[in-house]
Amino acid sequence: PGSDLQVCIPKGSTCCSRKMEEKYQATARLNMEQLLQSASTELKFLVIQNAAVFQEAFEIVVRHARNFTNSMFRTHYQSMGPRALKFVGELFTDVSLYILGSDISVNDMINEFFDSLFPLVYSHLINPGFPDPSVEMTECLRAARRDLKVFGNYPKMMMTQVSKSLQATRVFLQALNLGIEVINTTDHLKFSKDCGRALLKMWYCSHCHGLVLAKPCASYCGVVMQGCLAGVVEIDNHWREYIGSLEGLTKGMHGIYDMEHVLLNLFSLVRDAIVYVQKNEGKLSTTISRLCGHAQQRQYRSASYPEDLFIDKKVLKMTHIEQEETLLSRRRELITKLKSHSSFYSSLPEYICKHSSAVQNDTLCWNGQEVMERYSPQNTRNGAKAQPGNHEVKMKGSEPVVSQIIDKLKHINQV
């Protein structure tokens, strides 16, 4: 027996057959995969949990912002009725879709909101008492809104603030989802044939020699792992940069780059924009009559004036929901925890050796061929470029999936 063995070639007699050797090899690969997955458990949970928490938190902010804006319309502009709320709803639906990655333009969604709002403002505040404008008149008013800058500079201010804050939010979520993808990819790597053989030799060939209790030398394990994980360890620098980029992004998420601050104050910008129209209603009314007169049907002015005209013009005071922990403090906490995992990829070989059956020293241990009194370690460094001298695992180029992940990390680090 043993003459057909390919890896665990015995010096004398052996109890192993080729079939046993194949089973051991499958077990060795499975061990490796399980050790990799247990190494990343804490980190993976941290990123997955935070991606879900932040996505939900952003959706709650959008919901509050929509409710604040709806309340402002209900309190100050009741006569505009449910149509104003419809436009508010459409705007914030677009905001949610944008955060989740939709290619909708922020400028387009805000332009559409003010285009839709102006005919309402005109027929209820500037020209009250008339029935709803015709389709032709509505189109004329929508066009006039941009040409005459009827809302002043408020739409542009809103575009700047919303686009900057939502872009930062969107990149932040994309970065967290990429973190999950990176860990999932390295959790399920397929190891090379050479690595499989080296794992078998290290963990199970001693069994074929009848040395069931022999454990691999710690330094020998280190050499095997550095060879097997050389491609994965190449991710290390990009992973550290990724955490640094995420930290830079979170530090910059304040003022107009903080969606919580921007969206929860959006109602007051909309209110100021409407007040701006009201202040200029005399001049505006004349210009609109000249521009859209052809479309305006002659209608009898109603004797009753809408209550909007008599409402106190003070800006609506909104009490912001006091959250026990703001998004800012949550982001800081995430970065602190992530930084403790910054050397995750470079420390994988060491982690796996510590948590597998390898002993912690190099005396009376298995070196892949026999039990020896003292193992003399090779000086092998981490990473694919450092592995040509690794006698245990022949290095091929990085796995394509690892190269793809590195490219994605490079891209998000530049955003």
mmCIF file of C-alpha atoms in Angstrom:
data_model
loop_
_atom_site.group_PDB
_atom_site.id
_atom_site.type_symbol
_atom_site.label_atom_id
_atom_site.label_comp_id
_atom_site.label_asym_id
_atom_site.label_seq_id
_atom_site.Cartn_x
_atom_site.Cartn_y
_atom_site.Cartn_z
ATOM 1 C CA PRO A 1 0.000 0.000 0.000
ATOM 2 C CA GLY A 2 1.024 3.585 -0.534
ATOM 3 C CA SER A 3 2.680 3.163 -3.929
ATOM 4 C CA ASP A 4 -0.071 5.196 -5.626
ATOM 5 C CA LEU A 5 0.078 8.110 -3.143
ATOM 6 C CA GLN A 6 0.839 11.455 -4.790
ATOM 7 C CA VAL A 7 1.571 13.769 -1.864
ATOM 8 C CA CYS A 8 1.974 11.754 1.337
ATOM 9 C CA ILE A 9 4.759 9.615 -0.098
ATOM 10 C CA PRO A 10 5.952 7.350 2.718
ATOM 11 C CA LYS A 11 9.536 6.450 3.566
ATOM 12 C CA GLY A 12 8.439 3.021 4.735
ATOM 13 C CA SER A 13 5.083 1.297 4.989
ATOM 14 C CA THR A 14 1.861 3.345 5.283
ATOM 15 C CA CYS A 15 -1.747 2.792 6.230
ATOM 16 C CA CYS A 16 -2.979 5.332 3.621
ATOM 17 C CA SER A 17 -4.472 4.581 0.216
ATOM 18 C CA ARG A 18 -4.930 6.985 -2.682
ATOM 19 C CA LYS A 19 -8.641 7.247 -1.770
ATOM 20 C CA MET A 20 -7.785 8.208 1.825
ATOM 21 C CA GLU A 21 -5.312 10.778 0.557
ATOM 22 C CA GLU A 22 -8.048 12.362 -1.622
ATOM 23 C CA LYS A 23 -10.426 12.456 1.365
ATOM 24 C CA TYR A 24 -7.760 14.085 3.500
ATOM 25 C CA GLN A 25 -7.132 16.647 0.782
ATOM 26 C CA ALA A 26 -10.864 17.526 0.601
ATOM 27 C CA THR A 27 -10.931 17.833 4.417
ATOM 28 C CA ALA A 28 -7.838 20.073 4.372
ATOM 29 C CA ARG A 29 -9.458 22.444 1.849
ATOM 30 C CA LEU A 30 -12.663 22.504 3.908
ATOM 31 C CA ASN A 31 -10.639 23.279 7.066
ATOM 32 C CA MET A 32 -8.996 26.176 5.268
ATOM 33 C CA GLU A 33 -12.308 27.603 4.074
ATOM 34 C CA GLN A 34 -13.855 27.327 7.556
ATOM 35 C CA LEU A 35 -10.828 28.977 9.173
ATOM 36 C CA LEU A 36 -10.990 31.844 6.660
ATOM 37 C CA GLN A 37 -14.679 32.337 7.359
ATOM 38 C CA SER A 38 -14.243 32.241 11.122
ATOM 39 C CA ALA A 39 -11.401 34.798 10.802
ATOM 40 C CA SER A 40 -13.760 37.276 9.123
ATOM 41 C CA THR A 41 -16.899 36.640 11.220
ATOM 42 C CA GLU A 42 -16.572 39.690 13.469
ATOM 43 C CA LEU A 43 -15.520 42.049 10.653
ATOM 44 C CA LYS A 44 -18.219 40.776 8.302
ATOM 45 C CA PHE A 45 -20.932 41.218 10.940
ATOM 46 C CA LEU A 46 -19.683 44.756 11.676
ATOM 47 C CA VAL A 47 -19.918 45.862 8.027
ATOM 48 C CA ILE A 48 -23.176 44.041 7.178
ATOM 49 C CA GLN A 49 -24.895 45.329 10.327
ATOM 50 C CA ASN A 50 -23.777 48.921 9.712
ATOM 51 C CA ALA A 51 -24.735 48.872 6.023
ATOM 52 C CA ALA A 52 -28.264 47.825 7.070
ATOM 53 C CA VAL A 53 -28.443 50.280 9.995
ATOM 54 C CA PHE A 54 -27.294 53.268 7.912
ATOM 55 C CA GLN A 55 -29.576 52.442 5.005
ATOM 56 C CA GLU A 56 -32.522 52.300 7.395
ATOM 57 C CA ALA A 57 -31.387 55.492 9.188
ATOM 58 C CA PHE A 58 -31.140 57.367 5.868
ATOM 59 C CA GLU A 59 -34.638 56.195 4.930
ATOM 60 C CA ILE A 60 -35.943 57.449 8.303
ATOM 61 C CA VAL A 61 -34.301 60.862 7.696
ATOM 62 C CA VAL A 62 -35.961 61.050 4.248
ATOM 63 C CA ARG A 63 -39.324 60.135 5.818
ATOM 64 C CA HIS A 64 -38.986 62.804 8.529
ATOM 65 C CA ALA A 65 -37.931 65.395 5.936
ATOM 66 C CA ARG A 66 -40.999 64.582 3.825
ATOM 67 C CA ASN A 67 -43.266 64.817 6.894
ATOM 68 C CA PHE A 68 -41.731 68.182 7.904
ATOM 69 C CA THR A 69 -42.334 69.557 4.393
ATOM 70 C CA ASN A 70 -45.898 68.194 4.317
ATOM 71 C CA SER A 71 -46.568 69.786 7.733
ATOM 72 C CA MET A 72 -45.292 73.129 6.452
ATOM 73 C CA PHE A 73 -47.747 72.990 3.524
ATOM 74 C CA ARG A 74 -50.634 71.890 5.747
ATOM 75 C CA THR A 75 -49.924 74.659 8.277
ATOM 76 C CA HIS A 76 -49.262 77.541 5.894
ATOM 77 C CA TYR A 77 -50.820 76.640 2.547
ATOM 78 C CA GLN A 78 -53.892 74.540 3.213
ATOM 79 C CA SER A 79 -55.677 75.740 0.085
ATOM 80 C CA MET A 80 -53.071 74.107 -2.157
ATOM 81 C CA GLY A 81 -54.569 70.867 -0.961
ATOM 82 C CA PRO A 82 -53.266 67.392 -1.549
ATOM 83 C CA ARG A 83 -51.592 68.317 -4.835
ATOM 84 C CA ALA A 84 -48.700 70.039 -3.066
ATOM 85 C CA LEU A 85 -48.272 66.917 -0.924
ATOM 86 C CA LYS A 86 -48.184 64.817 -4.098
ATOM 87 C CA PHE A 87 -45.250 66.859 -5.445
ATOM 88 C CA VAL A 88 -43.486 66.636 -2.073
ATOM 89 C CA GLY A 89 -43.987 62.855 -2.110
ATOM 90 C CA GLU A 90 -42.541 62.566 -5.634
ATOM 91 C CA LEU A 91 -39.495 64.653 -4.693
ATOM 92 C CA PHE A 92 -38.640 62.538 -1.659
ATOM 93 C CA THR A 93 -39.255 59.270 -3.534
ATOM 94 C CA ASP A 94 -36.630 60.436 -6.034
ATOM 95 C CA VAL A 95 -34.300 61.333 -3.143
ATOM 96 C CA SER A 96 -34.630 57.776 -1.733
ATOM 97 C CA LEU A 97 -33.996 56.206 -5.140
ATOM 98 C CA TYR A 98 -30.922 58.386 -5.667
ATOM 99 C CA ILE A 99 -29.419 57.320 -2.314
ATOM 100 C CA LEU A 100 -29.914 53.675 -3.316
ATOM 101 C CA GLY A 101 -27.973 54.230 -6.546
ATOM 102 C CA SER A 102 -30.548 55.295 -9.166
ATOM 103 C CA ASP A 103 -29.024 57.357 -11.997
ATOM 104 C CA ILE A 104 -31.657 60.083 -11.614
ATOM 105 C CA SER A 105 -30.254 63.651 -11.581
ATOM 106 C CA VAL A 106 -30.658 65.718 -8.400
ATOM 107 C CA ASN A 107 -31.013 68.923 -10.452
ATOM 108 C CA ASP A 108 -33.787 67.327 -12.538
ATOM 109 C CA MET A 109 -35.764 66.203 -9.475
ATOM 110 C CA ILE A 110 -35.578 69.677 -7.886
ATOM 111 C CA ASN A 111 -36.416 71.451 -11.148
ATOM 112 C CA GLU A 112 -39.424 69.155 -11.579
ATOM 113 C CA PHE A 113 -40.562 69.921 -7.998
ATOM 114 C CA PHE A 114 -40.459 73.709 -8.490
ATOM 115 C CA ASP A 115 -41.925 73.459 -12.038
ATOM 116 C CA SER A 116 -44.900 71.559 -10.593
ATOM 117 C CA LEU A 117 -45.182 73.829 -7.558
ATOM 118 C CA PHE A 118 -45.307 77.192 -9.350
ATOM 119 C CA PRO A 119 -48.716 76.764 -11.087
ATOM 120 C CA LEU A 120 -50.149 75.873 -7.667
ATOM 121 C CA VAL A 121 -48.500 78.863 -5.965
ATOM 122 C CA TYR A 122 -49.654 81.156 -8.773
ATOM 123 C CA SER A 123 -53.291 80.046 -8.764
ATOM 124 C CA HIS A 124 -53.614 79.977 -4.945
ATOM 125 C CA LEU A 125 -51.430 82.821 -3.732
ATOM 126 C CA ILE A 126 -50.788 85.294 -6.562
ATOM 127 C CA ASN A 127 -54.033 85.000 -8.437
ATOM 128 C CA PRO A 128 -56.442 83.629 -5.804
ATOM 129 C CA GLY A 129 -60.106 83.178 -6.544
ATOM 130 C CA PHE A 130 -59.646 81.722 -10.004
ATOM 131 C CA PRO A 131 -60.376 78.083 -10.766
ATOM 132 C CA ASP A 132 -57.453 75.795 -11.514
ATOM 133 C CA PRO A 133 -55.410 76.878 -14.548
ATOM 134 C CA SER A 134 -55.950 75.042 -17.838
ATOM 135 C CA VAL A 135 -53.381 72.578 -19.179
ATOM 136 C CA GLU A 136 -52.094 75.253 -21.566
ATOM 137 C CA MET A 137 -51.841 77.809 -18.771
ATOM 138 C CA THR A 138 -50.068 75.281 -16.499
ATOM 139 C CA GLU A 139 -47.458 74.596 -19.203
ATOM 140 C CA CYS A 140 -46.937 78.325 -19.694
ATOM 141 C CA LEU A 141 -46.458 78.814 -15.930
ATOM 142 C CA ARG A 142 -44.012 75.895 -15.731
ATOM 143 C CA ALA A 143 -41.898 77.446 -18.497
ATOM 144 C CA ALA A 144 -42.121 80.915 -16.921
ATOM 145 C CA ARG A 145 -40.896 79.527 -13.593
ATOM 146 C CA ARG A 146 -37.380 78.971 -14.926
ATOM 147 C CA ASP A 147 -37.257 81.940 -17.334
ATOM 148 C CA LEU A 148 -38.334 84.464 -14.693
ATOM 149 C CA LYS A 149 -36.550 82.786 -11.746
ATOM 150 C CA VAL A 150 -39.784 83.222 -9.808
ATOM 151 C CA PHE A 151 -38.416 81.424 -6.728
ATOM 152 C CA GLY A 152 -35.223 83.502 -6.753
ATOM 153 C CA ASN A 153 -32.036 81.634 -5.973
ATOM 154 C CA TYR A 154 -33.712 79.070 -3.707
ATOM 155 C CA PRO A 155 -33.966 76.215 -6.263
ATOM 156 C CA LYS A 156 -30.242 76.585 -7.015
ATOM 157 C CA MET A 157 -29.356 76.627 -3.285
ATOM 158 C CA MET A 158 -31.455 73.522 -2.826
ATOM 159 C CA MET A 159 -29.736 71.772 -5.763
ATOM 160 C CA THR A 160 -26.269 72.502 -4.359
ATOM 161 C CA GLN A 161 -27.088 71.325 -0.831
ATOM 162 C CA VAL A 162 -29.102 68.259 -1.815
ATOM 163 C CA SER A 163 -26.665 67.060 -4.489
ATOM 164 C CA LYS A 164 -23.589 67.429 -2.244
ATOM 165 C CA SER A 165 -25.188 65.759 0.776
ATOM 166 C CA LEU A 166 -26.828 62.938 -1.190
ATOM 167 C CA GLN A 167 -23.672 62.215 -3.181
ATOM 168 C CA ALA A 168 -21.708 61.797 0.067
ATOM 169 C CA THR A 169 -24.463 59.556 1.508
ATOM 170 C CA ARG A 170 -24.626 57.440 -1.629
ATOM 171 C CA VAL A 171 -20.826 56.903 -1.799
ATOM 172 C CA PHE A 172 -20.833 56.019 1.919
ATOM 173 C CA LEU A 173 -23.457 53.282 1.371
ATOM 174 C CA GLN A 174 -21.704 52.025 -1.782
ATOM 175 C CA ALA A 175 -18.434 51.810 0.161
ATOM 176 C CA LEU A 176 -20.049 49.722 2.928
ATOM 177 C CA ASN A 177 -21.595 47.378 0.356
ATOM 178 C CA LEU A 178 -18.210 47.038 -1.350
ATOM 179 C CA GLY A 179 -16.699 46.111 2.033
ATOM 180 C CA ILE A 180 -19.210 43.245 2.268
ATOM 181 C CA GLU A 181 -18.354 42.148 -1.288
ATOM 182 C CA VAL A 182 -14.599 42.132 -0.529
ATOM 183 C CA ILE A 183 -15.033 39.948 2.573
ATOM 184 C CA ASN A 184 -17.477 37.593 0.813
ATOM 185 C CA THR A 185 -15.022 37.177 -2.068
ATOM 186 C CA THR A 186 -12.070 36.294 0.147
ATOM 187 C CA ASP A 187 -14.266 34.051 2.322
ATOM 188 C CA HIS A 188 -15.015 31.776 -0.645
ATOM 189 C CA LEU A 189 -11.732 31.684 -2.539
ATOM 190 C CA LYS A 190 -10.831 28.575 -4.490
ATOM 191 C CA PHE A 191 -7.275 27.578 -3.615
ATOM 192 C CA SER A 192 -4.726 26.401 -6.166
ATOM 193 C CA LYS A 193 -3.788 22.757 -6.620
ATOM 194 C CA ASP A 194 -0.373 23.466 -5.090
ATOM 195 C CA CYS A 195 -1.962 25.052 -2.042
ATOM 196 C CA GLY A 196 -4.299 22.063 -1.646
ATOM 197 C CA ARG A 197 -1.319 19.700 -1.721
ATOM 198 C CA ALA A 198 0.613 21.819 0.792
ATOM 199 C CA LEU A 199 -2.374 21.857 3.192
ATOM 200 C CA LEU A 200 -2.741 18.086 2.895
ATOM 201 C CA LYS A 201 0.988 17.594 3.524
ATOM 202 C CA MET A 202 0.927 19.902 6.551
ATOM 203 C CA TRP A 203 -2.262 18.741 8.266
ATOM 204 C CA TYR A 204 -2.724 15.074 7.313
ATOM 205 C CA CYS A 205 0.341 13.391 5.798
ATOM 206 C CA SER A 206 1.605 12.707 9.357
ATOM 207 C CA HIS A 207 -1.444 10.415 9.764
ATOM 208 C CA CYS A 208 -0.211 8.274 6.883
ATOM 209 C CA HIS A 209 3.041 7.811 8.812
ATOM 210 C CA GLY A 210 1.062 6.694 11.844
ATOM 211 C CA LEU A 211 1.881 9.957 13.621
ATOM 212 C CA VAL A 212 -1.720 10.920 14.390
ATOM 213 C CA LEU A 213 -0.788 13.224 17.282
ATOM 214 C CA ALA A 214 2.025 15.048 15.468
ATOM 215 C CA LYS A 215 1.300 18.732 14.919
ATOM 216 C CA PRO A 216 2.770 20.996 12.245
ATOM 217 C CA CYS A 217 5.598 23.345 13.241
ATOM 218 C CA ALA A 218 4.358 26.930 13.699
ATOM 219 C CA SER A 219 6.901 28.432 11.249
ATOM 220 C CA TYR A 220 6.189 25.691 8.704
ATOM 221 C CA CYS A 221 2.482 26.552 8.921
ATOM 222 C CA GLY A 222 3.384 30.223 8.440
ATOM 223 C CA VAL A 223 5.289 29.433 5.236
ATOM 224 C CA VAL A 224 2.399 27.331 3.835
ATOM 225 C CA MET A 225 -0.177 30.014 4.686
ATOM 226 C CA GLN A 226 1.894 32.812 3.197
ATOM 227 C CA GLY A 227 2.048 30.808 -0.005
ATOM 228 C CA CYS A 228 -1.649 29.864 -0.035
ATOM 229 C CA LEU A 229 -2.818 33.363 0.926
ATOM 230 C CA ALA A 230 -0.273 35.377 -1.066
ATOM 231 C CA GLY A 231 -2.935 36.693 -3.456
ATOM 232 C CA VAL A 232 -5.339 37.567 -0.636
ATOM 233 C CA VAL A 233 -2.636 39.412 1.298
ATOM 234 C CA GLU A 234 -2.130 41.627 -1.796
ATOM 235 C CA ILE A 235 -5.483 43.202 -0.833
ATOM 236 C CA ASP A 236 -3.944 44.490 2.418
ATOM 237 C CA ASN A 237 -2.734 47.947 1.281
ATOM 238 C CA HIS A 238 -5.963 48.621 -0.616
ATOM 239 C CA TRP A 239 -8.018 47.524 2.411
ATOM 240 C CA ARG A 240 -6.115 49.932 4.673
ATOM 241 C CA GLU A 241 -6.632 52.719 2.106
ATOM 242 C CA TYR A 242 -10.327 51.825 1.922
ATOM 243 C CA ILE A 243 -10.722 52.314 5.691
ATOM 244 C CA GLY A 244 -8.765 55.609 5.438
ATOM 245 C CA SER A 245 -11.010 56.788 2.573
ATOM 246 C CA LEU A 246 -14.131 55.868 4.525
ATOM 247 C CA GLU A 247 -12.801 57.838 7.500
ATOM 248 C CA GLY A 248 -12.098 60.869 5.279
ATOM 249 C CA LEU A 249 -15.601 60.636 3.812
ATOM 250 C CA THR A 250 -17.278 60.470 7.243
ATOM 251 C CA LYS A 251 -15.225 63.428 8.533
ATOM 252 C CA GLY A 252 -16.414 65.448 5.541
ATOM 253 C CA MET A 253 -20.109 64.609 6.088
ATOM 254 C CA HIS A 254 -21.140 67.815 7.869
ATOM 255 C CA GLY A 255 -22.843 71.067 6.852
ATOM 256 C CA ILE A 256 -24.065 70.804 3.260
ATOM 257 C CA TYR A 257 -22.423 67.369 3.000
ATOM 258 C CA ASP A 258 -24.607 65.999 5.818
ATOM 259 C CA MET A 259 -27.918 64.715 4.473
ATOM 260 C CA GLU A 260 -29.520 64.767 7.926
ATOM 261 C CA HIS A 261 -28.803 68.500 8.270
ATOM 262 C CA VAL A 262 -29.789 69.319 4.673
ATOM 263 C CA LEU A 263 -32.961 67.236 4.283
ATOM 264 C CA LEU A 264 -34.445 68.042 7.689
ATOM 265 C CA ASN A 265 -34.132 71.760 6.900
ATOM 266 C CA LEU A 266 -35.444 71.493 3.350
ATOM 267 C CA PHE A 267 -38.978 72.511 4.378
ATOM 268 C CA SER A 268 -37.712 75.983 5.404
ATOM 269 C CA LEU A 269 -35.961 76.486 2.041
ATOM 270 C CA VAL A 270 -39.210 75.592 0.245
ATOM 271 C CA ARG A 271 -41.110 77.958 2.557
ATOM 272 C CA ASP A 272 -38.596 80.780 1.898
ATOM 273 C CA ALA A 273 -38.906 80.156 -1.851
ATOM 274 C CA ILE A 274 -42.717 80.551 -1.670
ATOM 275 C CA VAL A 275 -42.422 83.681 0.508
ATOM 276 C CA TYR A 276 -40.022 85.102 -2.123
ATOM 277 C CA VAL A 277 -42.754 84.636 -4.777
ATOM 278 C CA GLN A 278 -45.315 86.326 -2.518
ATOM 279 C CA LYS A 279 -43.063 89.327 -1.935
ATOM 280 C CA ASN A 280 -42.706 89.834 -5.681
ATOM 281 C CA GLU A 281 -46.298 89.049 -6.587
ATOM 282 C CA GLY A 282 -47.138 92.517 -7.998
ATOM 283 C CA LYS A 283 -44.354 92.577 -10.568
ATOM 284 C CA LEU A 284 -44.743 88.864 -11.218
ATOM 285 C CA SER A 285 -48.480 89.075 -11.821
ATOM 286 C CA THR A 286 -47.995 91.704 -14.538
ATOM 287 C CA THR A 287 -45.229 89.744 -16.268
ATOM 288 C CA ILE A 288 -47.216 86.484 -16.154
ATOM 289 C CA SER A 289 -50.278 88.212 -17.581
ATOM 290 C CA ARG A 290 -48.139 89.429 -20.473
ATOM 291 C CA LEU A 291 -46.419 86.065 -21.016
ATOM 292 C CA CYS A 292 -49.318 83.703 -20.405
ATOM 293 C CA GLY A 293 -52.277 86.016 -21.064
ATOM 294 C CA HIS A 294 -53.187 84.106 -24.225
ATOM 295 C CA ALA A 295 -53.610 80.968 -22.132
ATOM 296 C CA GLN A 296 -55.496 82.572 -19.258
ATOM 297 C CA GLN A 297 -59.206 82.039 -19.518
ATOM 298 C CA ARG A 298 -61.431 84.907 -18.412
ATOM 299 C CA GLN A 299 -62.860 83.858 -15.131
ATOM 300 C CA TYR A 300 -64.909 85.682 -12.507
ATOM 301 C CA ARG A 301 -62.969 86.503 -9.395
ATOM 302 C CA SER A 302 -64.477 84.841 -6.377
ATOM 303 C CA ALA A 303 -65.464 87.054 -3.455
ATOM 304 C CA SER A 304 -63.895 84.719 -0.914
ATOM 305 C CA TYR A 305 -60.148 84.961 -0.385
ATOM 306 C CA PRO A 306 -58.163 81.918 0.633
ATOM 307 C CA GLU A 307 -57.067 81.801 4.223
ATOM 308 C CA ASP A 308 -53.409 81.661 3.128
ATOM 309 C CA LEU A 309 -53.347 85.445 2.768
ATOM 310 C CA PHE A 310 -54.029 85.940 6.455
ATOM 311 C CA ILE A 311 -51.648 83.337 7.846
ATOM 312 C CA ASP A 312 -48.720 84.615 9.857
ATOM 313 C CA LYS A 313 -45.696 84.615 7.558
ATOM 314 C CA LYS A 314 -43.235 83.425 10.217
ATOM 315 C CA VAL A 315 -41.152 80.477 9.134
ATOM 316 C CA LEU A 316 -42.577 77.283 10.505
ATOM 317 C CA LYS A 317 -40.709 76.191 13.584
ATOM 318 C CA MET A 318 -39.952 72.495 13.494
ATOM 319 C CA THR A 319 -38.750 70.552 16.473
ATOM 320 C CA HIS A 320 -36.150 68.118 15.265
ATOM 321 C CA ILE A 321 -36.459 64.637 16.589
ATOM 322 C CA GLU A 322 -33.885 64.282 19.334
ATOM 323 C CA GLN A 323 -32.095 61.067 18.511
ATOM 324 C CA GLU A 324 -30.210 59.404 21.333
ATOM 325 C CA GLU A 325 -27.307 58.805 18.993
ATOM 326 C CA THR A 326 -26.928 60.874 15.869
ATOM 327 C CA LEU A 327 -25.746 59.494 12.558
ATOM 328 C CA LEU A 328 -22.484 61.372 13.069
ATOM 329 C CA SER A 329 -21.606 59.532 16.289
ATOM 330 C CA ARG A 330 -22.611 56.217 14.716
ATOM 331 C CA ARG A 331 -20.301 56.863 11.765
ATOM 332 C CA ARG A 332 -17.424 57.703 14.107
ATOM 333 C CA GLU A 333 -18.024 54.527 16.082
ATOM 334 C CA LEU A 334 -18.000 52.449 12.882
ATOM 335 C CA ILE A 335 -14.676 53.947 11.744
ATOM 336 C CA THR A 336 -13.064 53.291 15.152
ATOM 337 C CA LYS A 337 -14.142 49.643 14.995
ATOM 338 C CA LEU A 338 -13.087 49.259 11.352
ATOM 339 C CA LYS A 339 -9.630 50.654 12.142
ATOM 340 C CA SER A 340 -9.100 47.801 14.591
ATOM 341 C CA HIS A 341 -9.503 45.490 11.551
ATOM 342 C CA SER A 342 -7.167 47.454 9.256
ATOM 343 C CA SER A 343 -4.502 44.709 9.311
ATOM 344 C CA PHE A 344 -7.100 41.960 8.735
ATOM 345 C CA TYR A 345 -5.634 40.730 5.425
ATOM 346 C CA SER A 346 -1.954 40.902 6.380
ATOM 347 C CA SER A 347 -2.609 39.004 9.623
ATOM 348 C CA LEU A 348 -4.656 36.180 8.028
ATOM 349 C CA PRO A 349 -1.715 33.695 7.733
ATOM 350 C CA GLU A 350 -0.899 34.171 11.418
ATOM 351 C CA TYR A 351 -4.577 33.929 12.456
ATOM 352 C CA ILE A 352 -5.118 30.654 10.606
ATOM 353 C CA CYS A 353 -1.970 29.054 12.032
ATOM 354 C CA LYS A 354 -2.984 30.072 15.550
ATOM 355 C CA HIS A 355 -6.487 28.684 15.158
ATOM 356 C CA SER A 356 -5.641 25.476 13.292
ATOM 357 C CA SER A 357 -3.853 22.479 14.748
ATOM 358 C CA ALA A 358 -0.416 24.079 14.375
ATOM 359 C CA VAL A 359 1.657 24.236 17.536
ATOM 360 C CA GLN A 360 2.896 27.568 18.799
ATOM 361 C CA ASN A 361 6.590 26.728 18.644
ATOM 362 C CA ASP A 362 9.083 24.902 16.413
ATOM 363 C CA THR A 363 10.219 22.019 18.644
ATOM 364 C CA LEU A 364 9.202 18.369 18.250
ATOM 365 C CA CYS A 365 6.824 19.107 15.386
ATOM 366 C CA TRP A 366 5.844 17.931 11.904
ATOM 367 C CA ASN A 367 7.677 19.585 8.991
ATOM 368 C CA GLY A 368 5.690 17.938 6.204
ATOM 369 C CA GLN A 369 7.906 14.843 6.000
ATOM 370 C CA GLU A 370 8.852 13.891 9.542
ATOM 371 C CA VAL A 371 8.747 14.957 13.168
ATOM 372 C CA MET A 372 11.864 16.932 13.974
ATOM 373 C CA GLU A 373 13.358 18.300 17.159
ATOM 374 C CA ARG A 374 13.737 21.836 15.871
ATOM 375 C CA TYR A 375 12.338 23.457 12.727
ATOM 376 C CA SER A 376 14.461 26.147 11.035
ATOM 377 C CA PRO A 377 12.020 28.618 9.515
ATOM 378 C CA GLN A 378 12.565 30.220 6.137
ATOM 379 C CA ASN A 379 12.279 33.986 6.210
ATOM 380 C CA THR A 380 9.226 34.407 4.032
ATOM 381 C CA ARG A 381 7.318 37.658 3.842
ATOM 382 C CA ASN A 382 3.639 38.150 3.082
ATOM 383 C CA GLY A 383 2.303 38.890 -0.388
ATOM 384 C CA ALA A 384 2.505 37.377 -3.871
ATOM 385 C CA LYS A 385 5.707 39.214 -4.853
ATOM 386 C CA ALA A 386 7.546 37.794 -1.821
ATOM 387 C CA GLN A 387 6.671 34.164 -2.615
ATOM 388 C CA PRO A 388 8.993 32.991 -5.467
ATOM 389 C CA GLY A 389 11.312 31.510 -2.803
ATOM 390 C CA ASN A 390 8.488 29.666 -1.028
ATOM 391 C CA HIS A 391 9.346 25.949 -1.330
ATOM 392 C CA GLU A 392 6.022 24.730 0.024
ATOM 393 C CA VAL A 393 3.581 26.457 -2.367
ATOM 394 C CA LYS A 394 4.407 27.412 -5.949
ATOM 395 C CA MET A 395 2.939 30.859 -6.672
ATOM 396 C CA LYS A 396 0.859 31.657 -9.709
ATOM 397 C CA GLY A 397 -0.530 35.119 -10.454
ATOM 398 C CA SER A 398 -3.325 36.588 -8.302
ATOM 399 C CA GLU A 399 -6.755 35.031 -8.647
ATOM 400 C CA PRO A 400 -8.910 37.002 -11.177
ATOM 401 C CA VAL A 401 -11.573 37.582 -8.475
ATOM 402 C CA VAL A 402 -8.917 39.079 -6.173
ATOM 403 C CA SER A 403 -7.683 41.364 -8.977
ATOM 404 C CA GLN A 404 -11.280 42.508 -9.595
ATOM 405 C CA ILE A 405 -11.795 43.262 -5.905
ATOM 406 C CA ILE A 406 -8.533 45.243 -5.796
ATOM 407 C CA ASP A 407 -9.691 47.271 -8.832
ATOM 408 C CA LYS A 408 -13.012 48.034 -7.105
ATOM 409 C CA LEU A 409 -11.202 49.116 -3.927
ATOM 410 C CA LYS A 410 -8.877 51.355 -5.972
ATOM 411 C CA HIS A 411 -11.939 52.954 -7.613
ATOM 412 C CA ILE A 412 -13.833 53.663 -4.373
ATOM 413 C CA ASN A 413 -10.611 54.999 -2.788
ATOM 414 C CA GLN A 414 -10.445 57.601 -5.579
ATOM 415 C CA VAL A 415 -14.104 58.717 -5.366
#
